Amino acid sequence: MDLLLVEDKDSFRRLLTQALEGSAWSVRAVADPQEALRALEAAPAHVLVTDLRLPGMSGLELIRRARQLQPGLRVVLMSAFGEPRDIVAAMRLGADDFLPKPFDLDAFLALLDRLRALVGAPPPDPAEPWIAHGAPMQALESALGRAAATALPVLFRGERGAGKSRCARRLHALRHPVAPFLSLAAGTLGPEGPDPRTLQLLQGGSLYLADLAHLSREALGPLVRALDGPLGTGLCWMAGVDAEVALPPDLAQRLGSLELKVPPLRERREDLLVLARLFLARAARREGRPEPWLERAAERQLLDYAWPGNLRELEVLAGRTVLFSEGPVIRAFPDLGLDGAPLRLPWPAPGTLEVMLKAVARSAEGELLRKALREAGGELPPAAEGLGLTVRSLAQRLREHGIPLEDGDPDSVPRKAP
């Protein structure tokens, strides 16, 4: 992710830049605020970190102009001279946090980690496709419209891969589309529960907890306290769980007041071919290929299949088909329903043997992660156990490969790793 650092003191600018070397951040560091604005015009950034006192322009004015150029920009203001009125002004301009100098580098890095979580899950696009041609999805759409008129927590029940996270994003877009939205795999919450500083950044927005059944026992109490606390009441809570899972009473009382059923793909015949074409088109754009089209035999094959993996299975099939197809016409899906399909990888870009081997190894790792997640029904804990990883380590690797942590849906198409 891209970070723009604006600090006129050379030594401190170098210190912060060095602290971020080898991290997930790609840093552009400048001393002049005008240069910072030109940098934003040339290429957007995810986060702006700026000093308050700068030559020729205050940090507050820089924040104002930067957010005019990029309204969704996350901002951190730092200063050794910050007065309360400056901090209030910065927050009104859209700053996410204030760091008084001197500050501990660990606190700086922890703040950027929290911002990275929010940047990685921005407010959903209100215009993202919502496929609801059949009766089951039209009924769900009506229920979402009624839920949007309330601030009640919503629990989405459905099979693995049915699109519960997509429904959560749809509800968020109906309620408050420009507010922050964050999706967390419940199994990644530790005994400390949700980070209060993350909840603070989410005020007025929504937090979606995916795979709630995998919440650890140690995290249950802290989560309940977070739901009841002042920060918890300042945002909208949503969660996803399998259809047959019974929640602990404490959670059921707080998150189960409004339950919505997400239909499985086999009950969405009117939507299936539309979804298939959407996935195929996105996969083709991702691979730089012309948009494919389906012959009647391929359409019948999709309609006749039971789809035990739901939308996630359809998405993976579409991506694999586009990657290995030799032309724009898809006549059949030979891999459909075949668990023992061979591991197939794209050829790496030309380069030295060492570089190409690294690219192949990364592609193989991504496919192995997808296979493990698929065989575990999308559940992180059993997938992590099978791979010999912790849940958090697996979640981090999935993020690095652009593999969605929550149940698959039309918006969760994995992006190519850089």
Short mmCIF file of C-alpha atoms in Angstrom, two decimals:
data_model
loop_
_atom_site.label_atom_id
_atom_site.label_comp_id
_atom_site.label_asym_id
_atom_site.label_seq_id
_atom_site.Cartn_x
_atom_site.Cartn_y
_atom_site.Cartn_z
CA MET A 1 0.00 0.00 0.00
CA ASP A 2 1.15 3.54 -0.78
CA LEU A 3 2.08 6.00 1.97
CA LEU A 4 2.97 9.65 1.38
CA LEU A 5 5.19 11.06 4.14
CA VAL A 6 5.58 14.85 4.46
CA GLU A 7 8.25 15.92 6.95
CA ASP A 8 10.64 18.84 6.46
CA LYS A 9 13.29 17.64 8.94
CA ASP A 10 15.62 15.41 6.94
CA SER A 11 16.78 13.24 9.84
CA PHE A 12 13.26 12.46 11.09
CA ARG A 13 12.02 11.83 7.53
CA ARG A 14 14.84 9.32 7.00
CA LEU A 15 14.10 7.68 10.37
CA LEU A 16 10.44 7.06 9.54
CA THR A 17 11.28 5.90 6.03
CA GLN A 18 13.82 3.42 7.37
CA ALA A 19 11.30 2.16 9.95
CA LEU A 20 8.95 1.22 7.10
CA GLU A 21 11.55 -0.58 4.98
CA GLY A 22 10.51 -4.16 4.32
CA SER A 23 6.93 -3.48 5.46
CA ALA A 24 3.72 -3.60 3.49
CA TRP A 25 4.05 0.13 2.76
CA SER A 26 5.53 1.69 -0.35
CA VAL A 27 6.75 5.08 0.90
CA ARG A 28 7.12 8.36 -0.96
CA ALA A 29 8.84 10.84 1.35
CA VAL A 30 8.98 14.59 0.61
CA ALA A 31 9.86 17.73 2.57
CA ASP A 32 7.71 20.27 0.74
CA PRO A 33 3.86 20.33 0.92
CA GLN A 34 3.55 21.59 -2.66
CA GLU A 35 5.62 18.63 -3.78
CA ALA A 36 3.30 16.39 -1.78
CA LEU A 37 0.26 17.74 -3.63
CA ARG A 38 1.98 17.21 -6.97
CA ALA A 39 2.79 13.65 -5.91
CA LEU A 40 -0.89 13.02 -5.09
CA GLU A 41 -1.96 14.45 -8.44
CA ALA A 42 0.49 12.13 -10.19
CA ALA A 43 -0.46 9.00 -8.25
CA PRO A 44 -2.96 8.52 -5.38
CA ALA A 45 -1.84 7.29 -1.97
CA HIS A 46 -3.65 5.21 0.63
CA VAL A 47 -2.35 7.14 3.65
CA LEU A 48 -0.90 10.63 4.17
CA VAL A 49 1.36 11.19 7.19
CA THR A 50 2.23 14.86 7.59
CA ASP A 51 3.82 17.22 10.07
CA LEU A 52 1.77 20.19 11.29
CA ARG A 53 4.41 22.85 10.72
CA LEU A 54 5.74 22.83 7.16
CA PRO A 55 7.46 25.44 4.98
CA GLY A 56 5.06 27.53 2.94
CA MET A 57 1.89 25.72 4.02
CA SER A 58 0.54 24.32 7.27
CA GLY A 59 -0.19 20.65 7.68
CA LEU A 60 -3.88 21.51 8.14
CA GLU A 61 -4.00 23.27 4.77
CA LEU A 62 -2.18 20.33 3.19
CA ILE A 63 -4.78 17.94 4.63
CA ARG A 64 -7.61 20.09 3.27
CA ARG A 65 -6.15 20.23 -0.24
CA ALA A 66 -5.07 16.59 -0.24
CA ARG A 67 -8.57 15.39 0.66
CA GLN A 68 -10.02 17.59 -2.08
CA LEU A 69 -7.79 15.70 -4.51
CA GLN A 70 -8.53 12.33 -2.90
CA PRO A 71 -11.60 12.32 -0.61
CA GLY A 72 -11.00 8.80 0.70
CA LEU A 73 -7.41 9.49 1.77
CA ARG A 74 -6.49 8.31 5.29
CA VAL A 75 -4.52 10.95 7.21
CA VAL A 76 -2.23 11.02 10.24
CA LEU A 77 -1.07 14.40 11.63
CA MET A 78 2.09 14.61 13.75
CA SER A 79 3.54 17.56 15.64
CA ALA A 80 5.59 18.57 18.63
CA PHE A 81 3.55 21.77 18.98
CA GLY A 82 0.00 20.60 18.40
CA GLU A 83 -2.56 22.66 20.30
CA PRO A 84 -5.99 21.13 21.05
CA ARG A 85 -7.57 23.44 18.48
CA ASP A 86 -5.16 22.12 15.82
CA ILE A 87 -6.08 18.54 16.65
CA VAL A 88 -9.81 19.34 16.51
CA ALA A 89 -9.33 21.15 13.20
CA ALA A 90 -7.42 18.21 11.78
CA MET A 91 -10.15 15.76 12.80
CA ARG A 92 -12.79 17.98 11.21
CA LEU A 93 -10.76 17.95 8.00
CA GLY A 94 -10.80 14.15 8.04
CA ALA A 95 -7.61 13.19 9.87
CA ASP A 96 -7.78 9.72 11.39
CA ASP A 97 -5.29 10.22 14.21
CA PHE A 98 -2.76 12.58 15.79
CA LEU A 99 0.77 11.62 16.89
CA PRO A 100 2.49 14.00 19.35
CA LYS A 101 6.24 14.19 18.80
CA PRO A 102 8.37 12.57 19.96
CA PHE A 103 6.54 9.27 19.59
CA ASP A 104 7.54 5.64 19.89
CA LEU A 105 8.16 3.95 16.53
CA ASP A 106 6.19 0.91 17.66
CA ALA A 107 3.14 3.12 18.26
CA PHE A 108 3.62 4.63 14.79
CA LEU A 109 3.79 1.21 13.17
CA ALA A 110 0.79 -0.04 15.16
CA LEU A 111 -1.27 2.94 14.00
CA LEU A 112 -0.34 2.26 10.38
CA ASP A 113 -1.35 -1.40 10.84
CA ARG A 114 -4.81 -0.28 11.96
CA LEU A 115 -5.10 2.11 9.04
CA ARG A 116 -3.97 -0.61 6.65
CA ALA A 117 -6.83 -2.79 7.84
CA LEU A 118 -9.30 -0.02 7.02
CA VAL A 119 -7.63 0.84 3.72
CA GLY A 120 -7.76 -2.83 2.79
CA ALA A 121 -11.55 -2.84 3.22
CA PRO A 122 -12.82 0.57 2.10
CA PRO A 123 -16.50 1.49 1.97
CA PRO A 124 -18.16 -0.82 -0.55
CA ASP A 125 -18.96 0.63 -3.94
CA PRO A 126 -22.73 1.34 -3.93
CA ALA A 127 -22.71 0.58 -7.66
CA GLU A 128 -21.11 -2.88 -7.35
CA PRO A 129 -23.28 -5.53 -9.04
CA TRP A 130 -26.08 -6.96 -6.96
CA ILE A 131 -27.60 -9.92 -8.77
CA ALA A 132 -31.13 -10.60 -7.54
CA HIS A 133 -33.33 -11.84 -10.38
CA GLY A 134 -34.81 -14.88 -8.64
CA ALA A 135 -37.41 -14.95 -5.89
CA PRO A 136 -35.03 -15.97 -3.04
CA MET A 137 -32.70 -13.02 -3.67
CA GLN A 138 -35.56 -10.60 -4.23
CA ALA A 139 -36.93 -11.57 -0.83
CA LEU A 140 -33.49 -11.00 0.68
CA GLU A 141 -33.24 -7.62 -1.03
CA SER A 142 -36.54 -6.57 0.53
CA ALA A 143 -35.32 -7.72 3.95
CA LEU A 144 -32.08 -5.75 3.52
CA GLY A 145 -34.07 -2.65 2.69
CA ARG A 146 -36.06 -3.00 5.91
CA ALA A 147 -32.91 -3.70 7.94
CA ALA A 148 -31.24 -0.60 6.46
CA ALA A 149 -33.87 1.57 8.16
CA THR A 150 -32.60 0.38 11.56
CA ALA A 151 -29.24 0.26 13.34
CA LEU A 152 -29.87 -3.26 14.65
CA PRO A 153 -27.07 -5.84 14.47
CA VAL A 154 -27.69 -8.28 11.63
CA LEU A 155 -26.70 -11.95 11.54
CA PHE A 156 -26.43 -13.50 8.07
CA ARG A 157 -26.99 -17.25 7.97
CA GLY A 158 -26.14 -19.38 4.98
CA GLU A 159 -23.94 -22.11 3.56
CA ARG A 160 -20.22 -21.68 3.03
CA GLY A 161 -19.50 -19.47 0.04
CA ALA A 162 -23.12 -18.36 -0.38
CA GLY A 163 -22.21 -14.66 -0.27
CA LYS A 164 -22.83 -13.57 3.31
CA SER A 165 -20.07 -10.97 3.20
CA ARG A 166 -21.47 -9.55 -0.03
CA CYS A 167 -24.83 -9.17 1.71
CA ALA A 168 -23.10 -7.36 4.57
CA ARG A 169 -21.52 -4.92 2.14
CA ARG A 170 -24.88 -4.43 0.44
CA LEU A 171 -26.54 -3.59 3.76
CA HIS A 172 -23.72 -1.21 4.66
CA ALA A 173 -24.10 0.57 1.30
CA LEU A 174 -27.83 0.95 1.90
CA ARG A 175 -27.31 2.33 5.41
CA HIS A 176 -24.35 4.70 5.06
CA PRO A 177 -22.31 4.15 1.87
CA VAL A 178 -19.50 6.61 2.57
CA ALA A 179 -18.76 5.44 6.12
CA PRO A 180 -15.88 3.03 6.86
CA PHE A 181 -16.50 -0.71 6.55
CA LEU A 182 -14.26 -3.48 7.87
CA SER A 183 -14.58 -7.24 7.53
CA LEU A 184 -12.75 -9.40 10.06
CA ALA A 185 -12.50 -13.18 10.25
CA ALA A 186 -13.78 -13.90 13.76
CA GLY A 187 -11.21 -16.66 14.17
CA THR A 188 -8.40 -14.09 13.98
CA LEU A 189 -9.57 -12.27 17.12
CA GLY A 190 -7.27 -12.98 20.03
CA PRO A 191 -7.99 -12.94 23.77
CA GLU A 192 -7.86 -9.14 23.72
CA GLY A 193 -10.89 -9.00 21.37
CA PRO A 194 -11.37 -6.20 18.84
CA ASP A 195 -8.74 -3.47 19.04
CA PRO A 196 -10.41 -0.40 20.63
CA ARG A 197 -8.38 1.86 18.36
CA THR A 198 -9.80 0.10 15.31
CA LEU A 199 -13.31 0.49 16.70
CA GLN A 200 -12.59 4.19 17.16
CA LEU A 201 -11.66 4.52 13.49
CA LEU A 202 -14.87 2.69 12.51
CA GLN A 203 -17.23 5.03 14.38
CA GLY A 204 -20.31 5.71 12.25
CA GLY A 205 -19.49 2.74 10.00
CA SER A 206 -19.84 -1.03 10.09
CA LEU A 207 -17.87 -4.04 11.32
CA TYR A 208 -18.62 -7.45 9.81
CA LEU A 209 -17.42 -10.58 11.63
CA ALA A 210 -17.06 -13.47 9.19
CA ASP A 211 -17.19 -17.12 10.31
CA LEU A 212 -18.49 -16.24 13.75
CA ALA A 213 -18.59 -19.92 14.75
CA HIS A 214 -14.79 -19.91 14.83
CA LEU A 215 -14.53 -17.22 17.46
CA SER A 216 -12.22 -18.54 20.18
CA ARG A 217 -13.46 -18.99 23.75
CA GLU A 218 -10.88 -16.49 24.97
CA ALA A 219 -12.19 -13.84 22.54
CA LEU A 220 -15.88 -14.30 23.44
CA GLY A 221 -15.87 -12.24 26.64
CA PRO A 222 -13.83 -9.34 25.20
CA LEU A 223 -16.09 -9.25 22.12
CA VAL A 224 -19.22 -9.10 24.28
CA ARG A 225 -17.70 -6.25 26.28
CA ALA A 226 -16.78 -4.45 23.06
CA LEU A 227 -20.35 -4.82 21.77
CA ASP A 228 -21.71 -3.28 24.97
CA GLY A 229 -19.05 -0.58 25.34
CA PRO A 230 -19.26 3.04 24.16
CA LEU A 231 -17.18 2.35 21.06
CA GLY A 232 -19.27 -0.69 20.18
CA THR A 233 -22.51 1.27 20.27
CA GLY A 234 -21.08 3.83 17.86
CA LEU A 235 -21.00 1.47 14.88
CA CYS A 236 -23.20 -1.11 13.16
CA TRP A 237 -22.36 -4.76 13.77
CA MET A 238 -22.92 -7.58 11.32
CA ALA A 239 -21.80 -11.20 11.37
CA GLY A 240 -21.92 -14.31 9.22
CA VAL A 241 -22.46 -17.88 10.35
CA ASP A 242 -23.36 -21.23 8.83
CA ALA A 243 -27.05 -22.04 8.69
CA GLU A 244 -27.02 -24.74 11.38
CA VAL A 245 -24.65 -23.15 13.90
CA ALA A 246 -26.00 -22.21 17.33
CA LEU A 247 -24.39 -19.15 18.87
CA PRO A 248 -23.43 -18.80 22.54
CA PRO A 249 -26.28 -17.07 24.42
CA ASP A 250 -24.26 -13.91 25.05
CA LEU A 251 -23.61 -13.47 21.34
CA ALA A 252 -27.08 -14.56 20.25
CA GLN A 253 -28.63 -11.88 22.48
CA ARG A 254 -26.46 -9.15 20.98
CA LEU A 255 -26.01 -10.17 17.35
CA GLY A 256 -29.02 -12.36 16.67
CA SER A 257 -31.84 -9.85 17.04
CA LEU A 258 -32.23 -9.74 13.24
CA GLU A 259 -31.32 -12.84 11.22
CA LEU A 260 -31.34 -12.95 7.43
CA LYS A 261 -31.00 -16.12 5.35
CA VAL A 262 -28.64 -16.06 2.37
CA PRO A 263 -29.82 -18.61 -0.22
CA PRO A 264 -27.33 -21.14 -1.64
CA LEU A 265 -26.39 -20.92 -5.30
CA ARG A 266 -28.41 -24.01 -6.25
CA GLU A 267 -31.56 -22.05 -5.33
CA ARG A 268 -30.56 -19.15 -7.59
CA ARG A 269 -30.98 -20.62 -11.06
CA GLU A 270 -32.20 -17.28 -12.44
CA ASP A 271 -29.01 -15.65 -11.20
CA LEU A 272 -26.48 -18.38 -11.97
CA LEU A 273 -25.59 -17.61 -15.58
CA VAL A 274 -25.48 -13.86 -14.88
CA LEU A 275 -23.05 -14.51 -12.03
CA ALA A 276 -20.97 -16.87 -14.18
CA ARG A 277 -20.61 -14.24 -16.91
CA LEU A 278 -19.70 -11.62 -14.29
CA PHE A 279 -16.95 -13.81 -12.81
CA LEU A 280 -15.64 -14.73 -16.26
CA ALA A 281 -15.54 -11.09 -17.36
CA ARG A 282 -13.67 -10.04 -14.21
CA ALA A 283 -11.19 -12.88 -14.56
CA ALA A 284 -10.61 -11.94 -18.20
CA ARG A 285 -9.94 -8.30 -17.29
CA ARG A 286 -7.56 -9.44 -14.60
CA GLU A 287 -5.62 -11.55 -17.10
CA GLY A 288 -5.78 -8.94 -19.87
CA ARG A 289 -7.85 -11.21 -22.11
CA PRO A 290 -10.98 -10.60 -24.21
CA GLU A 291 -14.26 -11.26 -22.44
CA PRO A 292 -15.28 -14.91 -22.98
CA TRP A 293 -18.71 -16.14 -23.92
CA LEU A 294 -20.48 -19.40 -23.13
CA GLU A 295 -21.85 -21.92 -25.56
CA ARG A 296 -25.19 -23.55 -24.76
CA ALA A 297 -23.56 -26.81 -23.64
CA ALA A 298 -21.43 -24.95 -21.10
CA GLU A 299 -24.51 -23.07 -19.83
CA ARG A 300 -26.39 -26.36 -19.37
CA GLN A 301 -23.41 -27.80 -17.51
CA LEU A 302 -23.48 -24.90 -15.05
CA LEU A 303 -27.25 -25.13 -14.56
CA ASP A 304 -27.18 -28.90 -14.00
CA TYR A 305 -24.46 -28.80 -11.34
CA ALA A 306 -25.36 -28.78 -7.61
CA TRP A 307 -22.72 -26.19 -6.53
CA PRO A 308 -21.80 -27.48 -3.07
CA GLY A 309 -19.18 -24.72 -2.83
CA ASN A 310 -21.65 -22.02 -3.87
CA LEU A 311 -20.34 -18.69 -5.18
CA ARG A 312 -16.78 -19.38 -4.13
CA GLU A 313 -16.70 -22.54 -6.24
CA LEU A 314 -18.14 -20.69 -9.24
CA GLU A 315 -15.60 -17.89 -8.83
CA VAL A 316 -12.65 -20.27 -8.66
CA LEU A 317 -13.94 -22.20 -11.67
CA ALA A 318 -14.28 -19.01 -13.71
CA GLY A 319 -10.77 -17.84 -12.86
CA ARG A 320 -9.23 -21.23 -13.65
CA THR A 321 -11.16 -21.52 -16.91
CA VAL A 322 -10.08 -18.10 -18.17
CA LEU A 323 -6.48 -18.70 -17.15
CA PHE A 324 -6.15 -21.92 -19.12
CA SER A 325 -8.57 -21.35 -22.00
CA GLU A 326 -7.12 -20.96 -25.49
CA GLY A 327 -9.77 -18.67 -26.90
CA PRO A 328 -12.80 -16.57 -26.00
CA VAL A 329 -15.33 -19.37 -26.57
CA ILE A 330 -16.04 -21.63 -23.59
CA ARG A 331 -17.62 -24.86 -24.79
CA ALA A 332 -17.39 -26.86 -21.55
CA PHE A 333 -15.96 -26.87 -18.02
CA PRO A 334 -13.88 -30.06 -17.83
CA ASP A 335 -12.75 -29.31 -14.25
CA LEU A 336 -16.23 -28.77 -12.86
CA GLY A 337 -16.66 -30.85 -9.72
CA LEU A 338 -13.27 -32.57 -10.04
CA ASP A 339 -11.51 -32.47 -6.68
CA GLY A 340 -8.45 -34.22 -8.11
CA ALA A 341 -7.76 -31.70 -10.86
CA PRO A 342 -4.00 -31.32 -11.50
CA LEU A 343 -2.10 -28.33 -10.19
CA ARG A 344 -1.68 -25.98 -13.14
CA LEU A 345 0.30 -22.77 -12.99
CA PRO A 346 0.76 -19.91 -15.46
CA TRP A 347 4.15 -19.45 -17.05
CA PRO A 348 6.19 -16.77 -15.27
CA ALA A 349 7.35 -13.62 -17.00
CA PRO A 350 10.73 -14.08 -18.74
CA GLY A 351 13.72 -13.48 -16.50
CA THR A 352 16.60 -15.21 -14.80
CA LEU A 353 16.04 -18.75 -13.59
CA GLU A 354 16.07 -17.61 -9.97
CA VAL A 355 13.46 -14.90 -10.62
CA MET A 356 11.22 -17.27 -12.60
CA LEU A 357 11.47 -19.96 -9.91
CA LYS A 358 10.42 -17.45 -7.26
CA ALA A 359 7.41 -16.43 -9.39
CA VAL A 360 6.40 -20.07 -9.91
CA ALA A 361 6.80 -20.79 -6.19
CA ARG A 362 4.60 -17.81 -5.33
CA SER A 363 1.93 -18.93 -7.82
CA ALA A 364 2.09 -22.47 -6.40
CA GLU A 365 1.76 -21.16 -2.84
CA GLY A 366 -1.34 -19.21 -3.84
CA GLU A 367 -2.94 -22.27 -5.43
CA LEU A 368 -2.11 -24.44 -2.41
CA LEU A 369 -3.65 -21.87 -0.09
CA ARG A 370 -6.80 -21.73 -2.21
CA LYS A 371 -7.03 -25.53 -2.28
CA ALA A 372 -6.59 -25.80 1.50
CA LEU A 373 -9.21 -23.12 2.07
CA ARG A 374 -11.58 -24.77 -0.38
CA GLU A 375 -11.16 -28.23 1.18
CA ALA A 376 -11.81 -26.71 4.62
CA GLY A 377 -15.07 -25.24 3.38
CA GLY A 378 -13.66 -21.75 3.65
CA GLU A 379 -13.01 -22.16 7.38
CA LEU A 380 -9.69 -20.68 8.50
CA PRO A 381 -9.01 -22.81 11.63
CA PRO A 382 -9.10 -26.26 9.93
CA ALA A 383 -7.28 -24.90 6.88
CA ALA A 384 -4.55 -23.47 9.13
CA GLU A 385 -4.26 -26.71 11.09
CA GLY A 386 -3.89 -28.73 7.89
CA LEU A 387 -1.15 -26.40 6.64
CA GLY A 388 0.69 -26.31 9.95
CA LEU A 389 0.07 -22.57 10.38
CA THR A 390 -1.63 -20.42 12.97
CA VAL A 391 -4.91 -18.81 11.97
CA ARG A 392 -3.31 -15.37 12.00
CA SER A 393 -0.37 -16.53 9.89
CA LEU A 394 -2.73 -18.09 7.37
CA ALA A 395 -4.84 -14.93 7.28
CA GLN A 396 -1.72 -12.85 6.59
CA ARG A 397 -0.65 -15.13 3.73
CA LEU A 398 -4.12 -15.02 2.21
CA ARG A 399 -4.01 -11.22 2.30
CA GLU A 400 -0.60 -11.22 0.63
CA HIS A 401 -2.01 -13.31 -2.22
CA GLY A 402 -5.18 -11.26 -2.52
CA ILE A 403 -7.33 -14.21 -1.44
CA PRO A 404 -10.48 -13.05 0.40
CA LEU A 405 -10.78 -14.16 4.02
CA GLU A 406 -14.57 -14.19 4.06
CA ASP A 407 -17.01 -16.29 2.08
CA GLY A 408 -16.75 -15.80 -1.68
CA ASP A 409 -19.08 -13.54 -3.62
CA PRO A 410 -19.15 -11.40 -6.77
CA ASP A 411 -16.92 -8.76 -5.18
CA SER A 412 -14.30 -11.07 -3.73
CA VAL A 413 -12.42 -11.92 -6.92
CA PRO A 414 -8.79 -12.38 -5.93
CA ARG A 415 -6.43 -9.90 -7.52
CA LYS A 416 -3.08 -10.88 -8.91
CA ALA A 417 -0.27 -10.60 -6.44
CA PRO A 418 2.31 -8.03 -7.51
#
